[in-house]
């Protein structure tokens, strides 16, 4: 819901960081790999109830995810040709990280606070629908020449639950793990509503 405004406000800072990181040893794919490794580390740390280290790894993974795109676009303006490889790797890494971190928090919250599993299963279910909706739209829109170009590799339909909200919610249940199940229940509802919104919007956009 707030992603467009966040990208607009954070864009200059991320572009400046990308300029600083634009050295041969740092590549967009390596930043995506850092995103993946840090996200999986966050999930493992949450599963063992190491909540603050899990939070730090989660924020590191999101920072790496925020920087790989600006660096890729910067390289594309230079001598390096644009490639779909990085965008593919990035979306795969995000899906792995989102799923793993939900599972890690669920395991840790259940072990530490006897939290129920159902809210976390509902989050995964909502992510499944949401991901299917926007990936299907992006693929069909590409074939029909109706891509939504906001600088990202895929055509993203806006919704109630986007990247900024996801970073916030995943941070909140690491900061307040005793309330993680309640946070997950509300989040699952919002993501389901967002998925329904995307399905309706995508259906009408592709007429």
Tab-separated table of C-alpha atoms in Angstrom:
chain	number	residue	atom	x	y	z
A	1	UNK	CA	0.000	0.000	0.000
A	2	UNK	CA	2.899	2.356	0.770
A	3	UNK	CA	5.514	0.907	-1.591
A	4	UNK	CA	5.294	3.594	-4.271
A	5	UNK	CA	5.831	6.351	-1.706
A	6	UNK	CA	8.584	4.390	0.023
A	7	UNK	CA	10.434	3.816	-3.260
A	8	UNK	CA	10.133	7.497	-4.049
A	9	UNK	CA	11.458	8.602	-0.653
A	10	UNK	CA	14.132	5.924	-0.267
A	11	UNK	CA	15.193	5.884	-3.916
A	12	UNK	CA	17.863	8.618	-3.677
A	13	UNK	CA	19.458	6.997	-0.617
A	14	UNK	CA	19.455	3.554	-2.234
A	15	UNK	CA	20.896	4.965	-5.456
A	16	UNK	CA	23.647	6.680	-3.446
A	17	UNK	CA	24.415	3.402	-1.661
A	18	UNK	CA	24.487	1.617	-5.028
A	19	UNK	CA	27.074	4.119	-6.287
A	20	UNK	CA	29.201	3.404	-3.217
A	21	UNK	CA	28.823	-0.356	-3.732
A	22	UNK	CA	29.604	-0.206	-7.448
A	23	UNK	CA	32.914	-2.062	-7.292
A	24	UNK	CA	33.884	-5.285	-9.096
A	25	UNK	CA	33.657	-7.416	-5.946
A	26	UNK	CA	30.005	-6.479	-5.382
A	27	UNK	CA	27.416	-7.619	-7.908
A	28	UNK	CA	23.609	-7.528	-7.851
A	29	UNK	CA	23.485	-11.325	-7.730
A	30	UNK	CA	25.828	-11.388	-4.735
A	31	UNK	CA	23.561	-8.934	-2.941
A	32	UNK	CA	20.614	-11.191	-3.749
A	33	UNK	CA	22.596	-14.138	-2.387
A	34	UNK	CA	23.216	-12.132	0.806
A	35	UNK	CA	19.488	-11.493	0.985
A	36	UNK	CA	18.841	-15.241	0.729
A	37	UNK	CA	21.496	-16.302	3.255
A	38	UNK	CA	20.551	-13.614	5.791
A	39	UNK	CA	16.847	-14.441	5.420
A	40	UNK	CA	17.449	-18.148	6.024
A	41	UNK	CA	19.670	-17.267	8.994
A	42	UNK	CA	16.851	-15.124	10.395
A	43	UNK	CA	14.448	-18.050	10.067
A	44	UNK	CA	16.854	-20.424	11.833
A	45	UNK	CA	17.537	-17.933	14.621
A	46	UNK	CA	13.817	-17.340	15.160
A	47	UNK	CA	13.208	-21.080	15.320
A	48	UNK	CA	15.706	-21.260	18.207
A	49	UNK	CA	14.127	-18.199	19.913
A	50	UNK	CA	17.095	-15.909	19.294
A	51	UNK	CA	14.744	-13.081	18.473
A	52	UNK	CA	17.047	-10.053	18.341
A	53	UNK	CA	19.706	-11.735	16.171
A	54	UNK	CA	16.850	-12.959	13.970
A	55	UNK	CA	15.585	-9.376	13.669
A	56	UNK	CA	19.050	-8.098	12.715
A	57	UNK	CA	19.408	-10.800	10.043
A	58	UNK	CA	15.932	-9.998	8.741
A	59	UNK	CA	16.761	-6.299	8.402
A	60	UNK	CA	20.091	-7.149	6.723
A	61	UNK	CA	18.314	-9.378	4.239
A	62	UNK	CA	15.801	-6.638	3.410
A	63	UNK	CA	18.607	-4.082	3.018
A	64	UNK	CA	20.387	-6.380	0.556
A	65	UNK	CA	17.102	-6.860	-1.288
A	66	UNK	CA	16.662	-3.104	-1.503
A	67	UNK	CA	20.142	-2.573	-2.942
A	68	UNK	CA	20.406	-5.280	-5.602
A	69	UNK	CA	17.891	-3.581	-7.907
A	70	UNK	CA	19.463	-0.089	-7.853
A	71	UNK	CA	22.908	-1.605	-8.424
A	72	UNK	CA	21.590	-3.718	-11.326
A	73	UNK	CA	19.990	-0.678	-12.933
A	74	UNK	CA	23.198	1.304	-12.458
A	75	UNK	CA	25.231	-1.436	-14.134
A	76	UNK	CA	22.684	-1.636	-16.974
A	77	UNK	CA	23.352	2.027	-17.751
A	78	UNK	CA	27.045	1.271	-18.134
A	79	UNK	CA	28.807	-1.443	-20.053
A	80	UNK	CA	26.946	-4.392	-18.536
A	81	UNK	CA	23.872	-5.449	-20.557
A	82	UNK	CA	20.539	-5.821	-18.773
A	83	UNK	CA	19.586	-9.424	-18.010
A	84	UNK	CA	16.496	-11.160	-16.698
A	85	UNK	CA	18.684	-13.523	-14.680
A	86	UNK	CA	19.018	-11.166	-11.729
A	87	UNK	CA	15.296	-10.435	-11.557
A	88	UNK	CA	14.522	-14.167	-11.637
A	89	UNK	CA	17.028	-14.892	-8.857
A	90	UNK	CA	15.670	-11.991	-6.810
A	91	UNK	CA	12.032	-13.097	-6.888
A	92	UNK	CA	13.002	-16.709	-6.127
A	93	UNK	CA	15.095	-15.557	-3.165
A	94	UNK	CA	12.216	-13.435	-1.859
A	95	UNK	CA	9.752	-16.310	-2.015
A	96	UNK	CA	12.180	-18.613	-0.200
A	97	UNK	CA	12.913	-16.006	2.470
A	98	UNK	CA	9.276	-15.076	3.072
A	99	UNK	CA	8.235	-18.705	3.474
A	100	UNK	CA	11.224	-19.686	5.603
A	101	UNK	CA	10.862	-16.749	7.994
A	102	UNK	CA	7.187	-17.506	8.602
A	103	UNK	CA	8.072	-21.114	9.397
A	104	UNK	CA	10.983	-20.069	11.628
A	105	UNK	CA	8.827	-17.686	13.675
A	106	UNK	CA	6.066	-20.302	13.924
A	107	UNK	CA	8.490	-22.907	15.287
A	108	UNK	CA	10.053	-20.482	17.758
A	109	UNK	CA	6.764	-19.011	18.971
A	110	UNK	CA	5.232	-22.452	19.386
A	111	UNK	CA	8.219	-23.701	21.373
A	112	UNK	CA	8.518	-20.608	23.565
A	113	UNK	CA	4.895	-19.507	23.985
A	114	UNK	CA	2.820	-22.494	22.828
A	115	UNK	CA	1.567	-20.346	19.937
A	116	UNK	CA	-0.948	-22.058	17.620
A	117	UNK	CA	0.163	-23.094	14.160
A	118	UNK	CA	-2.991	-22.060	12.304
A	119	UNK	CA	-2.272	-18.302	11.951
A	120	UNK	CA	1.122	-19.009	10.415
A	121	UNK	CA	-0.362	-21.604	8.065
A	122	UNK	CA	-2.904	-18.989	7.012
A	123	UNK	CA	-0.072	-16.535	6.271
A	124	UNK	CA	1.611	-19.121	4.047
A	125	UNK	CA	-1.713	-19.815	2.321
A	126	UNK	CA	-2.219	-16.082	1.745
A	127	UNK	CA	1.328	-15.719	0.383
A	128	UNK	CA	0.637	-18.625	-1.989
A	129	UNK	CA	-2.486	-16.970	-3.428
A	130	UNK	CA	-0.900	-13.524	-3.538
A	131	UNK	CA	2.246	-14.757	-5.273
A	132	UNK	CA	0.271	-16.786	-7.783
A	133	UNK	CA	-1.902	-13.776	-8.638
A	134	UNK	CA	0.882	-11.296	-9.300
A	135	UNK	CA	3.152	-13.785	-11.093
A	136	UNK	CA	0.292	-14.850	-13.377
A	137	UNK	CA	-0.583	-11.240	-14.106
A	138	UNK	CA	3.035	-10.344	-14.827
A	139	UNK	CA	3.473	-13.248	-17.253
A	140	UNK	CA	0.247	-12.624	-19.183
A	141	UNK	CA	0.700	-8.834	-19.181
A	142	UNK	CA	4.171	-9.312	-20.683
A	143	UNK	CA	2.735	-11.405	-23.517
A	144	UNK	CA	0.045	-8.818	-24.201
A	145	UNK	CA	2.397	-5.842	-24.046
A	146	UNK	CA	0.655	-4.439	-20.953
A	147	UNK	CA	3.578	-4.436	-18.552
A	148	UNK	CA	3.543	-2.076	-15.580
A	149	UNK	CA	7.058	-0.635	-15.555
A	150	UNK	CA	8.091	0.786	-12.174
A	151	UNK	CA	11.747	-0.198	-12.517
A	152	UNK	CA	11.305	-3.727	-11.195
A	153	UNK	CA	11.691	-6.918	-13.209
A	154	UNK	CA	8.028	-7.936	-12.962
A	155	UNK	CA	4.720	-6.121	-13.330
A	156	UNK	CA	3.452	-5.667	-9.767
A	157	UNK	CA	-0.176	-4.885	-9.070
A	158	UNK	CA	-0.583	-2.691	-6.010
A	159	UNK	CA	-2.433	-3.926	-2.954
A	160	UNK	CA	-3.023	-3.550	0.765
A	161	UNK	CA	-0.058	-5.773	1.581
A	162	UNK	CA	3.175	-4.973	-0.258
A	163	UNK	CA	6.884	-5.086	0.489
A	164	UNK	CA	6.953	-2.295	3.058
A	165	UNK	CA	4.147	-3.819	5.103
A	166	UNK	CA	5.833	-7.218	4.916
A	167	UNK	CA	9.100	-5.838	6.315
A	168	UNK	CA	7.159	-4.192	9.151
A	169	UNK	CA	5.077	-7.236	10.082
A	170	UNK	CA	7.995	-9.678	9.972
A	171	UNK	CA	9.915	-7.251	12.185
A	172	UNK	CA	7.027	-6.893	14.647
A	173	UNK	CA	6.686	-10.581	15.358
A	174	UNK	CA	10.427	-10.799	16.037
A	175	UNK	CA	10.210	-7.795	18.385
A	176	UNK	CA	7.066	-9.122	20.108
A	177	UNK	CA	7.331	-12.904	19.684
A	178	UNK	CA	4.777	-13.616	22.424
A	179	UNK	CA	2.190	-11.862	20.236
A	180	UNK	CA	3.437	-13.376	16.966
A	181	UNK	CA	0.373	-15.585	16.468
A	182	UNK	CA	-2.009	-12.632	16.864
A	183	UNK	CA	0.080	-10.544	14.476
A	184	UNK	CA	0.099	-13.439	12.012
A	185	UNK	CA	-3.691	-13.801	12.161
A	186	UNK	CA	-4.240	-10.135	11.294
A	187	UNK	CA	-1.530	-10.226	8.643
A	188	UNK	CA	-3.033	-13.320	7.001
A	189	UNK	CA	-6.365	-11.508	6.682
A	190	UNK	CA	-4.725	-8.420	5.150
A	191	UNK	CA	-2.696	-10.485	2.673
A	192	UNK	CA	-5.815	-12.443	1.654
A	193	UNK	CA	-7.676	-9.173	1.075
A	194	UNK	CA	-4.704	-7.899	-0.926
A	195	UNK	CA	-4.696	-11.090	-3.003
A	196	UNK	CA	-8.409	-10.689	-3.743
A	197	UNK	CA	-7.795	-7.064	-4.720
A	198	UNK	CA	-4.988	-8.107	-7.092
A	199	UNK	CA	-7.086	-10.859	-8.661
A	200	UNK	CA	-9.947	-8.465	-9.392
A	201	UNK	CA	-7.610	-5.690	-10.614
A	202	UNK	CA	-5.621	-8.083	-12.793
A	203	UNK	CA	-8.778	-9.635	-14.267
A	204	UNK	CA	-10.083	-6.229	-15.329
A	205	UNK	CA	-6.668	-4.960	-16.500
A	206	UNK	CA	-6.251	-7.876	-18.909
A	207	UNK	CA	-9.610	-7.509	-20.690
